[in-house]
Amino acid sequence: MNILFIGDVVGSPGRAAVKALLPKVRQAHDVDFVIVNAENSAGGSGITPRTARDLFQSGCDVLTSGDHVWRRPEVVDLLNSNPAILRPANFPAATPGRGSGVYRSAAGPSVGVVCLLGRVFVDAMVASPFHSAQEEIGALKKETPIVIVDIHAEATSEKVAMGWFLDGEVTAVLGTHTHIPTADERILPKGTAYITDVGMTGPYDSVIGRSKDKIIERFLTGMPTRFELGKKDVALCGVVVEVDGTSGRALSIHRIREPLPEAVEDAQDPDG
Ligand SMILES: [Fe+2]
Ligand SMILES: [Fe+2]
């Protein structure tokens, strides 16, 4: 089976890219299951009922998240009501929602998904993603051999270490959060697909999704500026992982970058 994992969807440009391009990508790569990191889907930060609905209607099966998950308070009800929306598993147990789940796929085999948040330069207060990974994966593998891990983290070292730590234990360890695709996708020796960052789905004429002028101004002055989303050079970025459905081993991983032909401007979108 083939699993498509799409990186951080940024605001309405990112959602438009998923809507317009997912059918083509699905067909081109014979995709059976779609996971998308949605933490930036509402105006570049957070998830709302509308942005989640957009992504599910576009054909996404599971939404993962990260450090921006609480940015929109509506997400609490979403997490409590929809098991296909995940917050990081290494948040305190009392926080709403869940950090992993097992889901039916179009191809037949069920797919386990785990969302983890890094600690280095992101959130030193959360529990160790390494220890959480062990706990979550142990539970999921009682139900399915196919487990996909979203490691949402800043430091390449933490992500690479997670890949080696979980090699042979899961199908794939796929990095998100930095919004820039890395060129290190590979199958590790024990059969786990790995990439440090799949890249964002959003406007690349930007600084990681935000208007470049505002960010440069911030760096020049050190003063707070009101960030806006970029609008141009929108692309859908992610990876397709080919999986042996019986063993759960990854057979191949390759990056995709699909440009959205037209510029996106949706000033009417209340959720950005
Ligand atoms: Fe993030
Ligand atoms: Fe992000």
mmCIF file of N, CA and C in Angstrom, residues 5 35 62 64-65 86-90 99-103 111-117 129 132-138 140 146-152 166 170 172 174:
data_model
loop_
_atom_site.group_PDB
_atom_site.id
_atom_site.type_symbol
_atom_site.label_atom_id
_atom_site.label_comp_id
_atom_site.label_asym_id
_atom_site.label_seq_id
_atom_site.Cartn_x
_atom_site.Cartn_y
_atom_site.Cartn_z
ATOM 1 N N PHE A 5 1.998 11.338 3.123
ATOM 2 C CA PHE A 5 2.090 12.178 4.314
ATOM 3 C C PHE A 5 2.387 13.595 3.838
ATOM 4 N N ILE A 35 -2.213 11.219 5.472
ATOM 5 C CA ILE A 35 -2.007 11.867 6.772
ATOM 6 C C ILE A 35 -1.503 13.273 6.480
ATOM 7 N N VAL A 62 -6.274 11.438 8.347
ATOM 8 C CA VAL A 62 -5.881 11.755 9.725
ATOM 9 C C VAL A 62 -5.157 13.094 9.734
ATOM 10 N N THR A 64 -2.593 15.471 11.949
ATOM 11 C CA THR A 64 -1.691 15.568 13.095
ATOM 12 C C THR A 64 -1.450 17.053 13.387
ATOM 13 N N SER A 65 -0.680 17.327 14.446
ATOM 14 C CA SER A 65 -0.499 18.733 14.839
ATOM 15 C C SER A 65 0.859 18.914 15.496
ATOM 16 N N LEU A 86 -5.200 14.476 15.877
ATOM 17 C CA LEU A 86 -4.262 14.137 16.953
ATOM 18 C C LEU A 86 -3.508 15.359 17.450
ATOM 19 N N ARG A 87 -3.329 15.419 18.765
ATOM 20 C CA ARG A 87 -2.382 16.367 19.367
ATOM 21 C C ARG A 87 -1.137 15.554 19.727
ATOM 22 N N PRO A 88 -0.011 16.209 20.048
ATOM 23 C CA PRO A 88 1.178 15.426 20.399
ATOM 24 C C PRO A 88 0.908 14.461 21.560
ATOM 25 N N ALA A 89 1.408 13.246 21.421
ATOM 26 C CA ALA A 89 1.174 12.200 22.423
ATOM 27 C C ALA A 89 1.911 12.475 23.722
ATOM 28 N N ASN A 90 2.987 13.276 23.654
ATOM 29 C CA ASN A 90 3.774 13.506 24.871
ATOM 30 C C ASN A 90 3.344 14.737 25.653
ATOM 31 N N GLY A 99 -3.050 11.289 21.290
ATOM 32 C CA GLY A 99 -1.845 11.482 20.492
ATOM 33 C C GLY A 99 -1.573 10.388 19.494
ATOM 34 N N SER A 100 -2.460 9.395 19.444
ATOM 35 C CA SER A 100 -2.264 8.315 18.479
ATOM 36 C C SER A 100 -3.597 7.638 18.203
ATOM 37 N N GLY A 101 -3.633 6.836 17.157
ATOM 38 C CA GLY A 101 -4.842 6.099 16.845
ATOM 39 C C GLY A 101 -4.579 5.081 15.759
ATOM 40 N N VAL A 102 -5.538 4.170 15.563
ATOM 41 C CA VAL A 102 -5.470 3.180 14.481
ATOM 42 C C VAL A 102 -6.674 3.416 13.584
ATOM 43 N N TYR A 103 -6.441 3.470 12.273
ATOM 44 C CA TYR A 103 -7.472 3.891 11.324
ATOM 45 C C TYR A 103 -7.563 2.908 10.164
ATOM 46 N N VAL A 111 -3.944 1.464 9.700
ATOM 47 C CA VAL A 111 -2.732 2.269 9.837
ATOM 48 C C VAL A 111 -2.728 2.925 11.222
ATOM 49 N N GLY A 112 -1.638 2.732 11.960
ATOM 50 C CA GLY A 112 -1.455 3.428 13.224
ATOM 51 C C GLY A 112 -0.709 4.726 12.973
ATOM 52 N N VAL A 113 -1.124 5.771 13.667
ATOM 53 C CA VAL A 113 -0.469 7.076 13.512
ATOM 54 C C VAL A 113 -0.148 7.623 14.900
ATOM 55 N N VAL A 114 1.074 8.129 15.069
ATOM 56 C CA VAL A 114 1.495 8.741 16.330
ATOM 57 C C VAL A 114 2.007 10.139 16.041
ATOM 58 N N CYS A 115 1.598 11.098 16.868
ATOM 59 C CA CYS A 115 2.082 12.475 16.754
ATOM 60 C C CYS A 115 2.950 12.772 17.980
ATOM 61 N N LEU A 116 4.178 13.245 17.738
ATOM 62 C CA LEU A 116 5.108 13.533 18.834
ATOM 63 C C LEU A 116 5.671 14.940 18.677
ATOM 64 N N LEU A 117 5.891 15.620 19.797
ATOM 65 C CA LEU A 117 6.483 16.961 19.772
ATOM 66 C C LEU A 117 7.909 16.906 20.323
ATOM 67 N N PRO A 129 9.690 12.707 24.039
ATOM 68 C CA PRO A 129 9.029 12.056 22.898
ATOM 69 C C PRO A 129 9.543 10.633 22.686
ATOM 70 N N SER A 132 7.567 8.499 25.180
ATOM 71 C CA SER A 132 6.168 8.443 24.712
ATOM 72 C C SER A 132 6.048 7.551 23.491
ATOM 73 N N ALA A 133 7.039 7.644 22.587
ATOM 74 C CA ALA A 133 7.010 6.821 21.373
ATOM 75 C C ALA A 133 6.946 5.348 21.745
ATOM 76 N N GLN A 134 7.788 4.936 22.678
ATOM 77 C CA GLN A 134 7.810 3.525 23.084
ATOM 78 C C GLN A 134 6.443 3.062 23.577
ATOM 79 N N GLU A 135 5.822 3.903 24.432
ATOM 80 C CA GLU A 135 4.515 3.530 24.999
ATOM 81 C C GLU A 135 3.444 3.452 23.924
ATOM 82 N N GLU A 136 3.366 4.502 23.108
ATOM 83 C CA GLU A 136 2.295 4.566 22.095
ATOM 84 C C GLU A 136 2.454 3.446 21.073
ATOM 85 N N ILE A 137 3.679 3.241 20.625
ATOM 86 C CA ILE A 137 3.907 2.267 19.554
ATOM 87 C C ILE A 137 3.622 0.848 20.044
ATOM 88 N N GLY A 138 3.986 0.576 21.290
ATOM 89 C CA GLY A 138 3.703 -0.741 21.860
ATOM 90 C C GLY A 138 2.216 -1.045 21.809
ATOM 91 N N LEU A 140 -0.107 0.449 19.772
ATOM 92 C CA LEU A 140 -0.620 0.406 18.391
ATOM 93 C C LEU A 140 -0.267 -0.900 17.697
ATOM 94 N N ILE A 146 1.499 -1.578 10.812
ATOM 95 C CA ILE A 146 1.818 -0.342 10.078
ATOM 96 C C ILE A 146 1.663 0.854 11.012
ATOM 97 N N VAL A 147 2.769 1.510 11.332
ATOM 98 C CA VAL A 147 2.731 2.662 12.237
ATOM 99 C C VAL A 147 3.545 3.804 11.629
ATOM 100 N N ILE A 148 2.898 4.960 11.511
ATOM 101 C CA ILE A 148 3.561 6.153 10.979
ATOM 102 C C ILE A 148 3.727 7.158 12.115
ATOM 103 N N VAL A 149 4.944 7.659 12.303
ATOM 104 C CA VAL A 149 5.243 8.621 13.366
ATOM 105 C C VAL A 149 5.511 9.986 12.751
ATOM 106 N N ASP A 150 4.763 11.006 13.203
ATOM 107 C CA ASP A 150 5.057 12.400 12.856
ATOM 108 C C ASP A 150 5.890 12.963 14.006
ATOM 109 N N ILE A 151 7.190 13.216 13.752
ATOM 110 C CA ILE A 151 8.017 13.854 14.774
ATOM 111 C C ILE A 151 8.095 15.351 14.431
ATOM 112 N N HIS A 152 7.321 16.106 15.225
ATOM 113 C CA HIS A 152 7.176 17.548 14.973
ATOM 114 C C HIS A 152 8.207 18.270 15.840
ATOM 115 N N LEU A 166 13.725 4.374 16.409
ATOM 116 C CA LEU A 166 12.534 3.611 16.025
ATOM 117 C C LEU A 166 12.757 2.741 14.793
ATOM 118 N N VAL A 170 8.837 0.847 13.597
ATOM 119 C CA VAL A 170 7.687 1.478 12.933
ATOM 120 C C VAL A 170 7.926 1.524 11.419
ATOM 121 N N ALA A 172 7.438 4.296 9.446
ATOM 122 C CA ALA A 172 8.085 5.541 9.017
ATOM 123 C C ALA A 172 8.172 6.533 10.160
ATOM 124 N N LEU A 174 8.603 10.516 10.202
ATOM 125 C CA LEU A 174 8.557 11.614 9.237
ATOM 126 C C LEU A 174 8.537 12.945 9.985
#
